[in-house]
XYZ file of C-alpha atoms in Angstrom:
752
model
C -54.022 24.703 -8.766
C -52.049 22.238 -6.694
C -49.340 24.862 -6.283
C -51.852 27.409 -4.907
C -53.342 24.753 -2.607
C -49.918 23.954 -1.116
C -49.206 27.662 -0.600
C -52.478 28.032 1.311
C -51.523 25.110 3.581
C -48.097 26.649 4.329
C -49.707 30.011 5.039
C -52.254 28.439 7.397
C -49.544 26.582 9.319
C -47.494 29.790 9.633
C -50.468 31.683 11.068
C -51.146 28.832 13.498
C -47.495 28.844 14.661
C -47.616 32.612 15.268
C -50.815 32.269 17.310
C -49.339 29.446 19.418
C -46.191 31.497 20.046
C -48.235 34.497 21.177
C -50.275 32.244 23.445
C -47.145 30.782 25.061
C -45.639 34.263 25.534
C -48.862 35.407 27.142
C -48.860 32.440 29.537
C -45.187 33.074 30.451
C -45.874 36.776 31.001
C -48.873 35.976 33.171
C -46.809 33.463 35.187
C -44.035 36.017 35.695
C -46.559 38.638 36.731
C -47.894 36.262 39.443
C -44.442 35.482 40.946
C -43.856 36.824 44.467
C -40.989 39.304 44.718
C -40.980 39.608 48.519
C -41.757 37.596 51.623
C -41.858 39.951 54.554
C -38.769 42.136 54.199
C -36.775 39.562 52.144
C -36.536 40.118 48.374
C -37.031 37.154 45.998
C -35.748 36.984 42.423
C -34.965 34.220 39.922
C -33.617 31.509 40.217
C -35.578 31.580 43.514
C -39.354 31.588 43.614
C -42.373 30.640 45.677
C -45.042 29.774 43.100
C -44.683 26.899 40.557
C -43.049 28.079 37.328
C -41.263 30.945 39.092
C -38.061 29.168 40.152
C -35.225 27.042 38.828
C -35.366 23.383 39.832
C -34.315 22.969 43.479
C -34.676 26.698 44.291
C -38.298 26.670 45.449
C -39.151 28.598 48.629
C -42.035 28.599 51.099
C -43.443 31.887 52.449
C -45.264 31.253 55.738
C -47.594 34.213 56.138
C -48.951 32.968 59.478
C -46.044 34.829 61.102
C -45.946 38.603 61.481
C -43.967 39.553 59.518
C -44.064 36.504 57.180
C -41.117 34.079 57.328
C -39.327 32.556 54.329
C -38.097 28.949 54.201
C -36.088 26.800 51.799
C -38.010 24.064 49.995
C -40.818 22.590 52.080
C -40.235 24.912 55.038
C -37.636 23.268 57.321
C -34.795 25.844 57.032
C -35.573 29.533 57.674
C -34.092 32.047 55.201
C -32.829 35.367 56.585
C -31.350 36.918 53.423
C -30.743 36.105 49.733
C -27.861 37.691 47.800
C -27.863 36.930 44.076
C -24.619 38.879 43.272
C -22.567 37.062 45.925
C -24.349 33.720 45.372
C -25.224 33.192 49.041
C -28.247 32.527 51.269
C -28.166 33.391 54.976
C -30.187 30.918 57.083
C -31.068 30.359 60.732
C -28.848 27.482 61.936
C -30.266 25.735 65.000
C -27.987 24.715 67.859
C -27.380 21.149 69.028
C -27.234 20.210 72.719
C -24.845 17.265 72.562
C -24.096 16.002 76.103
C -26.949 14.435 78.039
C -26.018 13.706 81.659
C -27.348 10.876 83.770
C -29.700 11.442 86.651
C -26.782 11.635 89.097
C -25.646 15.061 87.937
C -24.663 16.160 91.399
C -21.941 13.465 91.544
C -20.379 14.658 88.293
C -21.057 11.443 86.347
C -22.019 11.528 82.708
C -22.946 9.084 80.014
C -19.513 8.242 78.616
C -20.669 6.666 75.360
C -20.275 8.811 72.238
C -23.344 10.794 71.211
C -24.368 11.218 67.600
C -26.366 14.149 66.246
C -27.131 15.336 62.741
C -27.109 18.856 61.323
C -29.236 18.844 58.190
C -32.336 20.205 56.544
C -30.734 20.856 53.138
C -31.715 18.796 50.106
C -29.318 15.870 49.559
C -27.126 16.450 46.520
C -27.588 20.227 46.476
C -28.093 22.814 45.223
C -27.309 24.411 48.639
C -24.100 23.793 50.631
C -22.583 25.278 53.777
C -20.038 27.916 52.682
C -16.597 26.648 53.809
C -14.877 30.044 53.921
C -17.532 31.984 55.858
C -18.739 29.536 58.536
C -17.274 27.798 61.576
C -17.946 24.517 63.373
C -18.394 25.858 66.936
C -18.433 23.858 70.216
C -19.198 25.429 73.608
C -18.804 23.170 76.603
C -17.211 22.885 80.017
C -17.572 19.100 79.979
C -14.056 18.531 78.592
C -15.372 16.957 75.392
C -13.876 15.890 72.092
C -16.228 16.623 69.183
C -15.907 15.044 65.723
C -17.497 16.507 62.578
C -18.473 13.851 60.031
C -19.479 14.581 56.423
C -22.523 13.235 54.629
C -20.501 10.149 53.597
C -19.766 9.465 57.321
C -16.075 10.325 56.946
C -14.400 12.400 59.679
C -13.701 15.850 58.212
C -12.705 17.902 61.277
C -12.552 17.860 65.069
C -11.943 20.025 68.102
C -11.870 19.645 71.886
C -12.741 21.861 74.835
C -11.278 22.059 78.324
C -12.293 23.983 81.436
C -9.996 24.543 84.429
C -11.218 23.459 87.880
C -13.329 25.832 89.949
C -11.427 28.156 92.331
C -11.327 27.284 96.017
C -13.419 29.157 98.536
C -12.275 32.744 98.920
C -10.233 32.748 95.704
C -11.208 35.082 92.831
C -12.836 33.632 89.738
C -10.077 33.776 87.124
C -11.510 32.047 84.075
C -8.948 32.473 81.202
C -11.487 33.746 78.699
C -11.083 35.937 75.624
C -13.556 36.624 72.886
C -12.275 33.747 70.785
C -12.532 29.958 70.753
C -9.056 28.829 71.779
C -10.103 25.572 73.479
C -10.900 26.967 76.936
C -14.646 26.416 77.205
C -15.019 26.920 73.471
C -13.347 25.525 70.327
C -13.922 25.975 66.615
C -12.892 24.321 63.345
C -13.244 24.938 59.618
C -16.168 23.570 57.577
C -15.283 21.318 54.591
C -16.789 22.127 51.190
C -19.567 20.340 49.326
C -21.637 18.632 52.061
C -25.360 19.170 52.664
C -25.480 17.493 56.074
C -23.063 16.719 58.887
C -23.019 14.152 61.689
C -21.634 15.312 65.014
C -20.102 12.751 67.406
C -19.560 13.772 71.015
C -17.080 11.958 73.261
C -17.386 13.409 76.806
C -14.593 13.006 79.357
C -15.104 11.440 82.778
C -15.350 14.714 84.719
C -17.534 17.795 84.488
C -16.372 21.180 85.758
C -18.444 22.784 88.511
C -18.753 25.900 86.331
C -20.084 23.937 83.346
C -22.625 25.863 81.238
C -25.125 24.067 79.035
C -23.094 22.498 76.244
C -24.033 23.298 72.652
C -22.766 22.884 69.083
C -23.348 25.273 66.169
C -22.560 25.581 62.497
C -22.545 29.375 62.280
C -21.349 32.314 60.194
C -17.996 33.620 61.380
C -18.379 37.047 62.984
C -22.087 36.593 63.798
C -21.487 35.592 67.411
C -19.671 36.638 70.574
C -17.879 33.566 71.951
C -17.654 34.928 75.506
C -21.401 35.593 75.695
C -22.258 32.187 74.191
C -20.395 30.434 77.018
C -22.801 31.867 79.578
C -25.963 32.360 77.487
C -27.969 29.712 75.654
C -28.827 30.746 72.086
C -31.211 28.521 70.135
C -29.897 29.474 66.672
C -27.191 31.483 64.922
C -26.929 32.681 61.300
C -25.100 30.470 58.782
C -24.205 31.179 55.148
C -24.968 28.834 52.239
C -23.406 28.712 48.774
C -25.345 27.296 45.843
C -24.621 25.621 42.503
C -27.158 26.282 39.737
C -26.348 22.976 37.978
C -24.525 19.704 38.650
C -22.588 19.989 35.376
C -19.300 21.899 35.049
C -18.023 24.723 32.871
C -15.079 22.859 31.391
C -11.404 23.799 31.367
C -11.995 27.539 30.691
C -14.784 28.759 33.014
C -14.713 32.378 31.853
C -15.285 31.453 28.190
C -17.447 28.337 28.459
C -21.159 28.658 27.578
C -23.639 27.668 30.288
C -27.452 27.437 29.837
C -28.208 28.908 33.279
C -26.021 32.002 32.751
C -28.596 33.918 30.695
C -27.265 37.472 30.925
C -25.074 38.501 27.994
C -22.515 39.974 30.428
C -22.148 36.891 32.635
C -19.839 33.881 32.774
C -19.736 30.376 34.220
C -17.614 29.542 37.294
C -16.984 25.985 38.505
C -18.087 24.947 41.994
C -16.036 21.849 42.824
C -15.307 19.785 45.920
C -14.456 16.182 46.793
C -18.136 15.223 47.005
C -19.883 17.516 44.495
C -19.177 19.258 41.181
C -21.327 21.973 39.601
C -21.167 25.599 38.515
C -22.357 29.092 39.436
C -22.965 32.188 37.330
C -21.221 35.503 37.884
C -21.464 38.935 36.243
C -18.429 40.014 34.238
C -15.947 42.485 35.729
C -17.447 45.978 35.576
C -21.028 44.617 35.767
C -23.359 43.755 38.625
C -26.817 42.274 39.078
C -28.497 38.933 38.373
C -26.645 36.694 35.859
C -29.511 34.169 35.786
C -31.957 36.391 33.851
C -31.619 38.094 30.423
C -29.916 41.500 30.713
C -29.583 40.907 34.456
C -25.939 42.038 34.641
C -25.871 45.835 34.291
C -22.879 48.106 33.792
C -21.415 49.577 37.002
C -21.073 53.355 36.912
C -17.569 53.564 38.409
C -17.667 57.348 38.090
C -20.431 57.615 40.694
C -17.995 56.021 43.183
C -14.802 57.577 41.849
C -12.929 57.360 45.150
C -13.260 53.568 45.181
C -11.564 53.463 41.784
C -8.941 56.156 42.592
C -10.025 58.552 39.841
C -9.220 62.104 40.970
C -9.580 63.661 37.507
C -12.418 63.623 34.967
C -14.106 60.202 34.988
C -15.789 58.846 31.823
C -17.912 55.727 32.307
C -17.633 53.022 29.620
C -19.317 49.576 29.245
C -17.671 47.312 31.795
C -14.964 49.841 32.683
C -14.175 53.584 32.881
C -11.639 56.123 31.686
C -9.953 58.666 33.946
C -8.147 61.769 32.648
C -6.965 65.105 34.000
C -9.457 68.008 33.563
C -8.926 70.576 30.814
C -6.152 72.971 31.719
C -4.288 70.414 33.808
C -1.871 67.553 33.215
C -0.346 64.698 35.211
C -1.602 61.469 36.852
C -5.397 61.506 37.411
C -5.240 58.213 39.401
C -3.393 59.916 42.271
C -4.847 62.542 44.584
C -3.327 65.899 43.615
C -1.764 64.285 40.572
C -3.311 66.731 38.041
C -1.271 69.961 37.884
C -2.691 73.208 36.475
C -1.081 74.500 33.270
C 0.181 78.093 33.474
C -1.268 80.129 30.523
C 1.376 82.378 28.849
C -0.777 83.631 25.987
C -4.132 83.319 24.287
C -2.488 81.459 21.405
C -1.202 78.863 23.840
C -4.719 78.369 25.189
C -6.070 77.839 21.678
C -3.247 75.399 20.994
C -4.072 73.482 24.155
C -7.737 73.257 23.175
C -6.810 71.891 19.761
C -4.275 69.494 21.180
C -6.777 68.445 23.846
C -9.250 67.473 21.133
C -6.540 65.448 19.449
C -5.716 63.754 22.734
C -9.382 62.867 23.305
C -9.549 61.325 19.847
C -6.410 59.284 20.569
C -7.811 58.235 23.927
C -11.017 57.036 22.280
C -8.963 54.996 19.828
C -6.726 53.636 22.583
C -9.529 52.832 25.062
C -9.143 49.015 24.702
C -5.421 49.330 25.388
C -6.099 51.532 28.415
C -8.645 49.019 29.729
C -6.138 46.209 29.452
C -3.520 48.300 31.233
C -5.940 49.054 34.086
C -6.704 45.333 34.491
C -2.988 44.521 34.553
C -2.472 47.222 37.175
C -5.288 45.750 39.291
C -3.723 42.279 39.019
C -0.351 43.700 40.056
C -1.894 45.469 43.075
C -3.690 42.258 44.063
C -0.434 40.295 43.936
C 1.323 42.972 45.996
C -1.509 42.932 48.552
C -1.323 39.141 48.889
C 2.485 39.349 49.156
C 2.221 41.756 52.108
C -0.705 39.862 53.651
C 1.292 36.618 53.486
C 4.233 38.163 55.365
C 6.392 38.489 52.255
C 8.287 41.416 53.770
C 8.897 39.388 56.936
C 10.173 36.490 54.857
C 12.551 38.806 52.987
C 13.864 40.032 56.328
C 14.378 36.455 57.557
C 16.491 35.553 54.521
C 18.160 38.950 53.974
C 21.336 37.773 55.668
C 21.781 35.074 52.999
C 21.443 36.651 49.567
C 21.740 33.358 47.712
C 18.763 31.964 49.652
C 16.750 35.134 49.053
C 17.277 34.924 45.296
C 16.018 31.359 45.028
C 13.396 31.125 47.792
C 10.744 33.468 46.359
C 9.150 32.002 43.197
C 6.619 33.806 40.998
C 3.080 32.560 40.424
C 3.597 32.469 36.646
C 6.527 30.055 37.072
C 4.397 27.691 39.172
C 1.495 27.872 36.709
C 3.863 26.819 33.917
C 5.310 24.059 36.094
C 1.860 22.535 36.789
C 0.068 23.334 33.506
C -2.024 25.940 35.338
C -2.582 23.585 38.310
C -4.169 20.915 36.126
C -6.125 18.274 38.063
C -4.056 15.519 36.431
C -0.985 16.910 38.253
C -2.482 16.270 41.719
C -0.460 13.662 43.636
C -1.942 13.979 47.097
C -4.079 15.994 49.440
C -6.759 15.972 52.108
C -9.314 18.152 53.831
C -6.861 21.052 54.132
C -4.897 21.153 50.880
C -3.619 19.656 47.635
C -0.102 18.668 46.527
C 0.790 19.057 42.832
C 3.673 17.516 40.896
C 5.472 19.924 38.575
C 8.676 20.567 36.652
C 10.594 23.703 37.650
C 13.987 24.516 36.116
C 14.207 20.932 34.782
C 13.675 19.513 38.295
C 10.641 17.540 39.493
C 9.107 19.354 42.486
C 6.120 19.041 44.813
C 3.934 22.148 45.231
C 1.753 22.396 48.369
C -1.438 24.453 47.970
C -3.864 24.994 50.863
C -7.611 25.026 50.165
C -8.676 26.937 53.281
C -8.314 30.706 53.485
C -7.829 31.006 57.257
C -5.162 33.303 58.733
C -4.033 30.543 61.110
C -3.369 28.261 58.107
C -1.449 31.065 56.325
C 0.635 31.690 59.452
C 1.499 27.963 59.491
C 2.642 28.157 55.859
C 4.954 31.088 56.647
C 6.150 29.325 59.783
C 7.019 26.268 57.693
C 9.062 28.422 55.273
C 10.980 30.073 58.123
C 11.700 26.697 59.784
C 12.677 24.687 56.690
C 14.837 27.469 55.202
C 17.211 27.009 58.163
C 17.349 23.167 58.034
C 19.781 21.050 55.993
C 19.517 17.339 56.857
C 19.296 14.254 54.655
C 16.251 12.985 56.585
C 14.293 16.272 56.440
C 12.368 17.169 53.279
C 14.130 19.991 51.418
C 12.253 23.263 50.854
C 13.114 24.821 47.475
C 11.045 28.010 47.656
C 7.648 29.647 48.114
C 5.157 31.828 46.245
C 3.357 34.595 48.172
C 1.389 36.170 45.286
C -1.807 34.172 45.892
C -4.471 34.416 48.566
C -2.997 31.306 50.214
C 0.826 30.868 49.947
C 2.317 27.998 47.913
C 5.347 25.974 49.072
C 7.750 24.187 46.704
C 9.620 21.080 47.952
C 11.874 18.444 46.543
C 9.646 15.699 45.104
C 9.730 12.556 47.268
C 8.381 9.907 44.958
C 7.356 6.957 47.123
C 4.493 8.236 49.294
C 4.353 8.191 53.096
C 5.313 5.655 55.751
C 1.588 5.433 56.606
C 0.787 4.371 53.021
C 3.454 1.625 53.014
C 2.798 0.357 56.545
C -1.002 0.124 56.488
C -1.607 -1.931 53.339
C -4.024 -4.784 52.761
C -2.669 -8.292 53.375
C -0.390 -9.900 55.975
C 2.927 -8.499 54.667
C 4.013 -4.876 54.935
C 7.338 -3.016 55.292
C 10.095 -5.478 56.342
C 11.189 -5.259 59.981
C 14.767 -4.272 59.052
C 13.431 -1.323 57.024
C 11.062 -0.320 59.857
C 13.976 -0.262 62.318
C 16.150 1.750 59.905
C 13.314 4.221 59.192
C 12.769 4.690 62.942
C 16.494 5.453 63.361
C 16.442 7.947 60.451
C 13.422 9.765 61.915
C 15.108 9.820 65.338
C 18.242 11.324 63.761
C 16.196 14.047 62.068
C 14.227 14.959 65.224
C 17.369 14.848 67.392
C 18.990 17.212 64.875
C 16.026 19.594 65.165
C 16.217 19.515 68.970
C 19.956 19.828 69.530
C 21.992 20.434 66.358
C 20.119 23.175 64.459
C 21.036 26.841 64.979
C 17.989 27.264 67.218
C 16.088 24.304 68.784
C 12.959 23.365 66.803
C 10.053 21.314 68.220
C 8.101 19.591 65.410
C 4.779 19.099 67.305
C 3.243 16.704 64.732
C 5.419 13.591 64.331
C 3.301 10.793 62.787
C 3.592 8.180 60.046
C 1.687 10.269 57.475
C 4.292 13.060 57.891
C 7.217 10.693 57.110
C 7.895 10.657 53.353
C 9.834 7.809 51.688
C 11.955 7.955 48.545
C 12.579 5.083 46.096
C 15.083 3.467 48.482
C 12.657 3.847 51.445
C 14.865 6.522 53.022
C 12.781 8.544 55.491
C 12.293 12.300 55.207
C 10.382 14.202 57.923
C 7.873 16.699 56.474
C 5.049 19.110 57.403
C 6.603 21.769 59.667
C 3.480 23.971 59.723
C 3.038 23.445 63.488
C 6.730 23.598 64.431
C 8.089 26.165 66.892
C 11.502 27.775 67.426
C 12.545 27.623 71.091
C 15.254 30.018 72.409
C 18.366 28.127 73.502
C 18.094 29.406 77.102
C 14.537 27.984 77.457
C 13.409 24.375 77.917
C 9.882 24.906 76.649
C 7.172 27.379 75.764
C 3.438 27.681 76.479
C 1.374 27.604 73.246
C -2.089 26.799 71.935
C -2.260 23.005 71.622
C -1.633 21.645 68.119
C -0.979 18.142 66.855
C -2.779 14.894 66.022
C -4.891 12.971 68.525
C -3.409 9.546 69.123
C 0.139 10.960 68.830
C -0.354 14.007 71.091
C 1.555 14.262 74.394
C -1.088 14.172 77.212
C 0.864 16.573 79.434
C 1.201 19.081 76.575
C -2.534 18.752 75.893
C -3.484 19.505 79.497
C -0.913 22.181 80.358
C -0.171 23.783 76.960
C 3.524 23.527 77.908
C 5.514 22.407 74.828
C 8.921 20.764 75.486
C 11.292 18.512 73.564
C 9.758 15.530 75.431
C 6.442 16.216 73.619
C 8.132 15.126 70.370
C 9.593 12.115 72.235
C 6.060 10.979 73.161
C 4.884 11.283 69.530
C 7.965 9.345 68.372
C 7.215 6.650 70.956
C 3.704 6.289 69.493
C 5.338 5.981 66.033
C 7.522 3.112 67.391
C 4.392 1.390 68.726
C 2.781 1.825 65.297
C 5.839 0.235 63.614
C 5.807 -2.678 66.089
C 2.065 -3.400 65.936
C 1.037 -2.083 62.487
C -2.045 -0.579 64.126
C -3.328 2.978 63.621
C -2.999 5.063 66.829
C -6.085 7.191 66.138
C -8.343 4.197 65.268
C -7.302 1.144 67.286
C -9.187 0.171 70.429
C -8.836 -3.061 72.402
C -11.691 -5.328 73.475
C -11.728 -3.381 76.764
C -12.020 -0.069 74.936
C -8.376 0.923 75.547
C -6.623 3.067 72.945
C -3.416 1.810 71.280
C -0.940 3.460 73.707
C -2.742 2.293 76.843
C -3.240 -1.208 75.383
C 0.470 -1.462 74.477
C 1.678 -0.313 77.927
C -0.686 -2.748 79.651
C 0.497 -5.758 77.597
C 4.168 -4.748 77.966
C 3.769 -4.625 81.744
C 2.230 -8.126 81.648
C 5.090 -9.305 79.353
C 2.415 -10.360 76.856
C 3.219 -8.287 73.757
C 2.567 -11.310 71.520
C -1.131 -10.327 71.593
C -0.480 -6.976 69.908
C 2.760 -7.245 67.893
C 2.555 -7.509 64.101
C 3.049 -11.228 63.178
C 5.500 -10.143 60.468
C 7.650 -8.382 63.116
C 7.621 -11.496 65.327
C 8.676 -13.647 62.382
C 11.409 -11.357 60.990
C 12.690 -9.850 64.248
C 14.740 -11.265 67.084
C 15.675 -10.062 70.555
C 15.873 -6.484 69.282
C 12.054 -6.393 69.031
C 11.792 -6.545 72.827
C 14.439 -3.810 73.136
C 12.564 -1.542 70.719
C 9.322 -2.246 72.612
C 11.040 -1.311 75.906
C 12.346 1.899 74.320
C 8.831 2.742 73.013
C 7.333 2.141 76.466
C 9.906 4.524 77.978
C 9.152 7.222 75.373
C 5.385 7.170 76.069
C 5.589 7.515 79.834
C 3.024 9.949 81.180
C 5.482 12.376 82.792
C 7.785 14.170 80.380
C 10.732 14.095 82.813
C 10.590 10.267 82.823
C 11.132 10.108 79.056
C 14.578 10.078 77.367
C 15.772 12.879 75.081
C 15.662 12.365 71.326
C 19.473 12.195 71.305
C 19.321 9.299 73.774
C 16.600 7.621 71.702
C 18.794 7.978 68.599
C 21.771 6.424 70.441
C 19.616 3.532 71.701
C 18.300 2.720 68.211
C 21.810 3.033 66.749
C 23.073 0.527 69.333
C 20.209 -1.896 68.579
C 20.981 -1.800 64.845
C 24.724 -2.288 65.430
C 24.103 -5.314 67.660
C 21.672 -6.765 65.121
C 24.285 -6.316 62.363
C 26.987 -7.994 64.496
C 24.625 -10.850 65.335
C 23.938 -11.318 61.625
C 27.715 -11.525 60.970
C 28.055 -14.182 63.660
C 29.680 -11.956 66.281
C 28.508 -11.077 69.753
C 28.593 -7.823 71.613
C 27.776 -6.524 75.043
C 24.091 -5.573 75.437
C 24.814 -1.863 75.763
C 28.366 -1.657 74.362
C 29.428 0.208 77.475
C 26.938 3.018 77.020
C 25.269 3.432 80.413
C 22.713 5.985 79.127
C 21.479 3.519 76.519
C 21.349 0.752 79.129
C 19.244 2.908 81.415
C 16.649 3.630 78.745
C 16.605 0.139 77.256
C 15.797 -1.361 80.655
C 12.162 -2.024 81.414
C 12.348 -0.943 85.045
C 10.333 2.216 84.276
C 7.336 0.354 82.870
C 5.677 -0.771 86.078
C 2.178 -1.247 87.271
C 2.494 2.194 88.889
C 3.260 3.911 85.576
C 0.434 1.998 83.943
C -1.982 3.235 86.575
C -1.039 6.822 85.711
C -3.004 6.478 82.508
C -6.628 7.484 83.002
C -9.695 7.739 80.829
C -8.485 11.237 79.797
C -5.274 9.812 78.289
C -7.306 7.109 76.563
C -9.523 9.728 74.928
C -6.464 11.764 73.896
C -4.805 8.710 72.398
C -7.889 7.588 70.496
C -8.635 10.840 68.584
C -9.518 10.108 64.994
C -8.558 13.098 62.874
C -5.200 14.726 62.139
C -4.567 18.437 62.407
């Protein structure tokens, strides 16, 4: 009896469980049936939803039906949604403009409020799941107020910057010749890339002390690239522009193998997990497998693509047979050849009826073999696609141009181009543990290639200008052989962004060694030697290489040091060849604020004296141990202006590094005089890099003789060195040449 009683209890519980399950299914079905699928003309599908229970956490929307047609907003209704694309994982929003420069009441006199203005672009939930897409949007500034605009991330770190300039108005009777094209090159409009992983940005405006008479209303946007006309925006005020958001479905990651790792949010059987990583946020997204399309966040959401309905896209000019996740292409009956090429199937000439019967029989056999070999054919098609992709990237990244550049030296050509598979082996498939450096624009990996330790530079931003700089760096460094210039070993052009392979310089940068915590840093003797080595390298670039090369970005973070603190100049992405019969060239301004030559910034005219100015700033940095793009005096002067002012007053003790004053001797004043000469406002007043090298060489020789107890003439008979070591050029007049514009240029806070 007890046995029957227990069986009845089990049966009752089973019935109750079935009823509860049916009830829950009914509630879920009812909830799904009540979920909105549209708001106005915008479609809504999971993980998005309007009603409770219809969306994944963080993906709730608000449909404001008071508008005609209704408008859709993210979350509580602060950011308007224009379009949702589940397959591409993007949301297009309306991005409001920011009017950054507020003038004082005396607008007619051209005065403005010169203090920096801060504004915030936000509206997205902190910590995700939505982020501005870094590859599809631009940070856009339109102004004729000659402003410098800084973009700060959510953690208040500077992540990018750009500056605008407008030429003066034409005189009466002259035609209006505003140098405008439909792009943001810095004339009235500038743009910069958006870093990945932030939900809000702070925008700091630093206006100059003059406003052009043709100034339009200044504005700042974060907008989708290609959604605007830069020329029209200069003269028309637009309240908002479209911007594109990425999203991450979860704040966890897929693991080391994204394509194979299970993920709870990827609910379709034909979907996979893909990591979404940045310096400030890690998560993952879901994608449909190759050959499938649809919504990976719902069961059976990824559906097979019928490639045969779009046979031209897949280059099938024969008989197309659709298969799950792929397709098979063959020549029609009665033909033979290559069905993947137009006109590739050739008709078979029939000689007899028996031959036709034989072909039919053999055709059936071939079909059977094809069915058995379908997996092999699929693999071959994928390999062919990968090969075509690599070839496309190779051409896109100027691989043919690079081959032409090195064709005259076969030995260089054989070793310069490195395959992607070799670099993947060298870095363990670009493992995160192999990262040794990087910033907002790229990552440097340490690897072992042909039993040698190498450094591999990989850019994170897919912008054609960045790619052109990579190729430029290859072309420049392949022609340089100098002990104080980092050695380029090769490059890989089979990826979307090219990879460069250098000798591995193990001891970091001069910036890292100089700007350390505590009172002691690099010894003065080493600083003087490093300055001489850098001067030798730059002088070699200017006057000893086969074609003069202007570096354009000399700064302490671009000076690498090996174990013996020997300097090696690096980062030639902004460098330019200059024909021997020319003294300069007009280019778009590139470089780092704080080190940038003011005359080059204003005129766009690049000469060898532009590098001399940057080197002079580097000398000031070595003397003072202060950062050129950060330091400001109590009067608000930037480092260069502060240094020149104190040197003129013969009061450098207020700015020199105490360690330099303790370890140095009379040569400190000579180096300071040389630095002051290098950073003169007019390029013609500065020495050449060869003269700077000679002056530093003479200072080191005299210091060595003094150490050995000998004496020598101040200039050792070298009149050129004497001229440039004298302080006659640093006068009150030259100091007065520096204006607020130079101060702003010298106090920029973010490198190129």
